């Protein structure tokens, strides 16, 4: 877990891990690769700024993200149904994303991040704005990913949540590790 106040560098660090930003010095190796392209298909990412195609149906947007990660078309429908059911969103599969509440859209974004069974799952502030029920659903899904062998990195302001979910915690302040 990455913890620290707003502006401490959590999101910037995550973006360097993903090679969205490049470090001023040093190198970053992810899943044994220095080239992001080699590791990208093995990484799931839930950005702090959510980004779903609002005019597409939930099922279609998830199929699109699955195709981007190379998921076999034959498996896609079954995986989408599994995750929609698990997250309590099965009845929303054929609704447009714009019809979803913020919490529902956040769960769809999570599904998009895990749909191709990544080896590394990076979640930037995954619990922001969730009500207690949806927070618990997402927390359980994250723990399931961890139990299945996925390495999970997430950023949070909530020390209690970090202590509950993380084997290791990294505290950052003004771009520097402090704990």
PDB file of C-alpha atoms in Angstrom:
ATOM      1  CA  UNK A   1       0.000   0.000   0.000  1.00  0.00           C
ATOM      2  CA  UNK A   2       1.067   3.540  -0.765  1.00  0.00           C
ATOM      3  CA  UNK A   3      -0.089   6.017   1.853  1.00  0.00           C
ATOM      4  CA  UNK A   4       0.451   9.725   2.226  1.00  0.00           C
ATOM      5  CA  UNK A   5      -1.347  13.060   2.110  1.00  0.00           C
ATOM      6  CA  UNK A   6      -2.654  14.711  -1.059  1.00  0.00           C
ATOM      7  CA  UNK A   7       0.226  15.876  -3.230  1.00  0.00           C
ATOM      8  CA  UNK A   8       2.747  13.533  -1.629  1.00  0.00           C
ATOM      9  CA  UNK A   9       3.570  11.670  -4.856  1.00  0.00           C
ATOM     10  CA  UNK A  10       1.436   8.510  -4.660  1.00  0.00           C
ATOM     11  CA  UNK A  11      -0.188   8.917  -8.073  1.00  0.00           C
ATOM     12  CA  UNK A  12       3.045  10.134  -9.650  1.00  0.00           C
ATOM     13  CA  UNK A  13       4.852   7.040  -8.339  1.00  0.00           C
ATOM     14  CA  UNK A  14       2.112   4.798  -9.721  1.00  0.00           C
ATOM     15  CA  UNK A  15       2.332   6.545 -13.078  1.00  0.00           C
ATOM     16  CA  UNK A  16       6.093   5.964 -13.115  1.00  0.00           C
ATOM     17  CA  UNK A  17       5.542   2.257 -12.380  1.00  0.00           C
ATOM     18  CA  UNK A  18       3.195   2.216 -15.388  1.00  0.00           C
ATOM     19  CA  UNK A  19       5.646   4.258 -17.486  1.00  0.00           C
ATOM     20  CA  UNK A  20       3.042   6.962 -18.030  1.00  0.00           C
ATOM     21  CA  UNK A  21       5.629   9.305 -16.504  1.00  0.00           C
ATOM     22  CA  UNK A  22       9.357   8.730 -16.640  1.00  0.00           C
ATOM     23  CA  UNK A  23      11.542   9.272 -13.564  1.00  0.00           C
ATOM     24  CA  UNK A  24      14.046  12.124 -13.534  1.00  0.00           C
ATOM     25  CA  UNK A  25      16.695   9.610 -12.534  1.00  0.00           C
ATOM     26  CA  UNK A  26      16.961   5.903 -11.937  1.00  0.00           C
ATOM     27  CA  UNK A  27      15.083   3.074 -13.607  1.00  0.00           C
ATOM     28  CA  UNK A  28      11.911   1.160 -12.902  1.00  0.00           C
ATOM     29  CA  UNK A  29      11.551  -2.551 -13.474  1.00  0.00           C
ATOM     30  CA  UNK A  30       8.073  -4.098 -13.493  1.00  0.00           C
ATOM     31  CA  UNK A  31       7.477  -7.855 -13.577  1.00  0.00           C
ATOM     32  CA  UNK A  32      11.111  -8.364 -14.523  1.00  0.00           C
ATOM     33  CA  UNK A  33      10.896  -5.964 -17.476  1.00  0.00           C
ATOM     34  CA  UNK A  34      12.303  -2.477 -17.946  1.00  0.00           C
ATOM     35  CA  UNK A  35      10.148  -1.960 -21.012  1.00  0.00           C
ATOM     36  CA  UNK A  36       6.536  -1.267 -20.096  1.00  0.00           C
ATOM     37  CA  UNK A  37       5.242  -2.722 -23.327  1.00  0.00           C
ATOM     38  CA  UNK A  38       6.533  -6.135 -22.331  1.00  0.00           C
ATOM     39  CA  UNK A  39       4.666  -5.984 -19.006  1.00  0.00           C
ATOM     40  CA  UNK A  40       1.530  -3.981 -19.955  1.00  0.00           C
ATOM     41  CA  UNK A  41      -0.702  -6.941 -20.751  1.00  0.00           C
ATOM     42  CA  UNK A  42       0.124  -8.418 -17.342  1.00  0.00           C
ATOM     43  CA  UNK A  43      -0.911  -5.270 -15.442  1.00  0.00           C
ATOM     44  CA  UNK A  44      -4.408  -4.140 -14.458  1.00  0.00           C
ATOM     45  CA  UNK A  45      -4.832  -0.468 -13.563  1.00  0.00           C
ATOM     46  CA  UNK A  46      -7.631   1.437 -11.875  1.00  0.00           C
ATOM     47  CA  UNK A  47      -6.773   5.132 -12.267  1.00  0.00           C
ATOM     48  CA  UNK A  48      -7.775   7.784  -9.764  1.00  0.00           C
ATOM     49  CA  UNK A  49      -9.616   9.582 -12.556  1.00  0.00           C
ATOM     50  CA  UNK A  50     -12.173   7.082 -13.754  1.00  0.00           C
ATOM     51  CA  UNK A  51     -12.548   6.769 -17.518  1.00  0.00           C
ATOM     52  CA  UNK A  52     -15.364   4.736 -19.017  1.00  0.00           C
ATOM     53  CA  UNK A  53     -17.096   5.281 -22.340  1.00  0.00           C
ATOM     54  CA  UNK A  54     -20.408   6.709 -21.116  1.00  0.00           C
ATOM     55  CA  UNK A  55     -22.421   6.055 -24.299  1.00  0.00           C
ATOM     56  CA  UNK A  56     -21.504   2.338 -24.428  1.00  0.00           C
ATOM     57  CA  UNK A  57     -23.365  -0.372 -22.540  1.00  0.00           C
ATOM     58  CA  UNK A  58     -21.654  -1.889 -19.531  1.00  0.00           C
ATOM     59  CA  UNK A  59     -21.236  -5.257 -21.267  1.00  0.00           C
ATOM     60  CA  UNK A  60     -19.770  -3.658 -24.379  1.00  0.00           C
ATOM     61  CA  UNK A  61     -17.307  -1.441 -22.521  1.00  0.00           C
ATOM     62  CA  UNK A  62     -16.067  -4.448 -20.524  1.00  0.00           C
ATOM     63  CA  UNK A  63     -15.723  -6.504 -23.716  1.00  0.00           C
ATOM     64  CA  UNK A  64     -13.696  -3.640 -25.190  1.00  0.00           C
ATOM     65  CA  UNK A  65     -11.297  -3.537 -22.223  1.00  0.00           C
ATOM     66  CA  UNK A  66     -11.013  -7.342 -22.327  1.00  0.00           C
ATOM     67  CA  UNK A  67     -10.098  -7.191 -26.033  1.00  0.00           C
ATOM     68  CA  UNK A  68      -7.444  -4.543 -25.328  1.00  0.00           C
ATOM     69  CA  UNK A  69      -5.809  -6.972 -22.903  1.00  0.00           C
ATOM     70  CA  UNK A  70      -6.009  -9.851 -25.380  1.00  0.00           C
ATOM     71  CA  UNK A  71      -8.697 -11.899 -23.627  1.00  0.00           C
ATOM     72  CA  UNK A  72     -10.056 -14.648 -25.874  1.00  0.00           C
ATOM     73  CA  UNK A  73     -13.481 -13.662 -27.248  1.00  0.00           C
ATOM     74  CA  UNK A  74     -14.916 -17.034 -26.249  1.00  0.00           C
ATOM     75  CA  UNK A  75     -14.004 -16.417 -22.607  1.00  0.00           C
ATOM     76  CA  UNK A  76     -15.033 -12.775 -22.515  1.00  0.00           C
ATOM     77  CA  UNK A  77     -18.799 -13.198 -22.114  1.00  0.00           C
ATOM     78  CA  UNK A  78     -18.416 -15.731 -19.312  1.00  0.00           C
ATOM     79  CA  UNK A  79     -15.865 -13.589 -17.449  1.00  0.00           C
ATOM     80  CA  UNK A  80     -18.031 -10.475 -17.806  1.00  0.00           C
ATOM     81  CA  UNK A  81     -21.088 -12.314 -16.465  1.00  0.00           C
ATOM     82  CA  UNK A  82     -19.060 -13.669 -13.533  1.00  0.00           C
ATOM     83  CA  UNK A  83     -17.788 -10.238 -12.509  1.00  0.00           C
ATOM     84  CA  UNK A  84     -21.090  -8.409 -13.007  1.00  0.00           C
ATOM     85  CA  UNK A  85     -22.826 -10.987 -10.829  1.00  0.00           C
ATOM     86  CA  UNK A  86     -20.069 -10.857  -8.206  1.00  0.00           C
ATOM     87  CA  UNK A  87     -20.235  -7.066  -8.004  1.00  0.00           C
ATOM     88  CA  UNK A  88     -24.044  -6.958  -7.900  1.00  0.00           C
ATOM     89  CA  UNK A  89     -24.343  -5.345 -11.327  1.00  0.00           C
ATOM     90  CA  UNK A  90     -25.765  -8.141 -13.513  1.00  0.00           C
ATOM     91  CA  UNK A  91     -29.038  -6.312 -14.162  1.00  0.00           C
ATOM     92  CA  UNK A  92     -27.073  -3.288 -15.436  1.00  0.00           C
ATOM     93  CA  UNK A  93     -25.179  -5.198 -18.157  1.00  0.00           C
ATOM     94  CA  UNK A  94     -27.210  -3.748 -21.032  1.00  0.00           C
ATOM     95  CA  UNK A  95     -27.547  -0.221 -19.642  1.00  0.00           C
ATOM     96  CA  UNK A  96     -25.344   2.605 -20.823  1.00  0.00           C
ATOM     97  CA  UNK A  97     -22.513   3.553 -18.489  1.00  0.00           C
ATOM     98  CA  UNK A  98     -23.963   7.067 -18.176  1.00  0.00           C
ATOM     99  CA  UNK A  99     -26.974   5.556 -16.324  1.00  0.00           C
ATOM    100  CA  UNK A 100     -24.785   4.199 -13.509  1.00  0.00           C
ATOM    101  CA  UNK A 101     -24.208   5.801 -10.138  1.00  0.00           C
ATOM    102  CA  UNK A 102     -20.655   6.844  -9.270  1.00  0.00           C
ATOM    103  CA  UNK A 103     -20.211   3.746  -7.081  1.00  0.00           C
ATOM    104  CA  UNK A 104     -21.485   1.408  -9.792  1.00  0.00           C
ATOM    105  CA  UNK A 105     -19.200   3.014 -12.365  1.00  0.00           C
ATOM    106  CA  UNK A 106     -16.287   2.607  -9.988  1.00  0.00           C
ATOM    107  CA  UNK A 107     -17.020  -1.126  -9.692  1.00  0.00           C
ATOM    108  CA  UNK A 108     -17.206  -1.386 -13.504  1.00  0.00           C
ATOM    109  CA  UNK A 109     -13.812   0.330 -13.734  1.00  0.00           C
ATOM    110  CA  UNK A 110     -12.458  -2.235 -11.247  1.00  0.00           C
ATOM    111  CA  UNK A 111     -13.838  -5.088 -13.375  1.00  0.00           C
ATOM    112  CA  UNK A 112     -12.112  -3.560 -16.420  1.00  0.00           C
ATOM    113  CA  UNK A 113      -8.832  -3.625 -14.465  1.00  0.00           C
ATOM    114  CA  UNK A 114      -9.117  -7.296 -13.445  1.00  0.00           C
ATOM    115  CA  UNK A 115     -10.970  -8.801 -16.400  1.00  0.00           C
ATOM    116  CA  UNK A 116      -7.850 -10.265 -18.031  1.00  0.00           C
ATOM    117  CA  UNK A 117      -6.475 -11.740 -14.768  1.00  0.00           C
ATOM    118  CA  UNK A 118      -3.430  -9.489 -14.369  1.00  0.00           C
ATOM    119  CA  UNK A 119      -0.315 -10.553 -12.466  1.00  0.00           C
ATOM    120  CA  UNK A 120      -0.028  -7.035 -11.040  1.00  0.00           C
ATOM    121  CA  UNK A 121      -3.061  -4.942 -10.119  1.00  0.00           C
ATOM    122  CA  UNK A 122      -2.522  -1.231  -9.419  1.00  0.00           C
ATOM    123  CA  UNK A 123      -5.387   0.638  -7.786  1.00  0.00           C
ATOM    124  CA  UNK A 124      -5.146   4.399  -7.311  1.00  0.00           C
ATOM    125  CA  UNK A 125      -7.514   5.475  -4.511  1.00  0.00           C
ATOM    126  CA  UNK A 126      -9.989   2.640  -5.198  1.00  0.00           C
ATOM    127  CA  UNK A 127     -12.276   3.389  -2.238  1.00  0.00           C
ATOM    128  CA  UNK A 128     -12.812   7.124  -2.780  1.00  0.00           C
ATOM    129  CA  UNK A 129     -16.489   8.035  -2.757  1.00  0.00           C
ATOM    130  CA  UNK A 130     -17.819   4.531  -2.099  1.00  0.00           C
ATOM    131  CA  UNK A 131     -20.609   3.936   0.388  1.00  0.00           C
ATOM    132  CA  UNK A 132     -19.933   1.304   3.099  1.00  0.00           C
ATOM    133  CA  UNK A 133     -21.705  -1.517   1.227  1.00  0.00           C
ATOM    134  CA  UNK A 134     -19.836  -0.959  -2.053  1.00  0.00           C
ATOM    135  CA  UNK A 135     -16.588  -0.405  -0.165  1.00  0.00           C
ATOM    136  CA  UNK A 136     -16.958  -3.868   1.362  1.00  0.00           C
ATOM    137  CA  UNK A 137     -17.786  -5.455  -2.025  1.00  0.00           C
ATOM    138  CA  UNK A 138     -14.676  -3.902  -3.566  1.00  0.00           C
ATOM    139  CA  UNK A 139     -12.494  -4.786  -0.569  1.00  0.00           C
ATOM    140  CA  UNK A 140     -13.596  -8.427  -0.809  1.00  0.00           C
ATOM    141  CA  UNK A 141     -12.868  -8.478  -4.559  1.00  0.00           C
ATOM    142  CA  UNK A 142      -9.383  -7.063  -3.959  1.00  0.00           C
ATOM    143  CA  UNK A 143      -8.686  -9.696  -1.301  1.00  0.00           C
ATOM    144  CA  UNK A 144      -9.876 -12.396  -3.714  1.00  0.00           C
ATOM    145  CA  UNK A 145      -7.396 -11.162  -6.315  1.00  0.00           C
ATOM    146  CA  UNK A 146      -4.644 -11.319  -3.716  1.00  0.00           C
ATOM    147  CA  UNK A 147      -5.637 -14.858  -2.685  1.00  0.00           C
ATOM    148  CA  UNK A 148      -5.463 -15.921  -6.341  1.00  0.00           C
ATOM    149  CA  UNK A 149      -1.824 -14.804  -6.503  1.00  0.00           C
ATOM    150  CA  UNK A 150      -2.188 -11.335  -8.001  1.00  0.00           C
ATOM    151  CA  UNK A 151       0.162  -8.729  -6.554  1.00  0.00           C
ATOM    152  CA  UNK A 152      -1.936  -5.716  -5.577  1.00  0.00           C
ATOM    153  CA  UNK A 153      -0.597  -2.191  -5.095  1.00  0.00           C
ATOM    154  CA  UNK A 154      -3.002   0.482  -4.009  1.00  0.00           C
ATOM    155  CA  UNK A 155      -2.851   4.042  -2.784  1.00  0.00           C
ATOM    156  CA  UNK A 156      -4.983   5.386   0.025  1.00  0.00           C
ATOM    157  CA  UNK A 157      -5.261   8.115   2.633  1.00  0.00           C
ATOM    158  CA  UNK A 158      -6.782   5.626   5.078  1.00  0.00           C
ATOM    159  CA  UNK A 159      -4.130   4.073   7.328  1.00  0.00           C
ATOM    160  CA  UNK A 160      -6.674   1.651   8.856  1.00  0.00           C
ATOM    161  CA  UNK A 161      -7.558   0.313   5.393  1.00  0.00           C
ATOM    162  CA  UNK A 162      -3.869  -0.023   4.513  1.00  0.00           C
ATOM    163  CA  UNK A 163      -3.197  -1.932   7.734  1.00  0.00           C
ATOM    164  CA  UNK A 164      -6.173  -4.205   7.053  1.00  0.00           C
ATOM    165  CA  UNK A 165      -5.301  -5.048   3.436  1.00  0.00           C
ATOM    166  CA  UNK A 166      -1.549  -4.736   3.055  1.00  0.00           C
ATOM    167  CA  UNK A 167       1.417  -6.963   3.803  1.00  0.00           C
ATOM    168  CA  UNK A 168       3.678  -3.953   3.300  1.00  0.00           C
ATOM    169  CA  UNK A 169       3.010  -0.217   3.561  1.00  0.00           C
ATOM    170  CA  UNK A 170       5.072   2.521   1.935  1.00  0.00           C
ATOM    171  CA  UNK A 171       4.509   6.041   3.239  1.00  0.00           C
ATOM    172  CA  UNK A 172       5.458   8.843   0.902  1.00  0.00           C
ATOM    173  CA  UNK A 173       5.661  12.566   1.633  1.00  0.00           C
ATOM    174  CA  UNK A 174       6.795  15.242  -0.832  1.00  0.00           C
ATOM    175  CA  UNK A 175       8.032  12.548  -3.204  1.00  0.00           C
ATOM    176  CA  UNK A 176      10.198  10.798  -0.634  1.00  0.00           C
ATOM    177  CA  UNK A 177       9.781   7.581   1.288  1.00  0.00           C
ATOM    178  CA  UNK A 178       9.339   8.383   4.982  1.00  0.00           C
ATOM    179  CA  UNK A 179       8.227   4.953   6.265  1.00  0.00           C
TER     180      UNK A 179
END
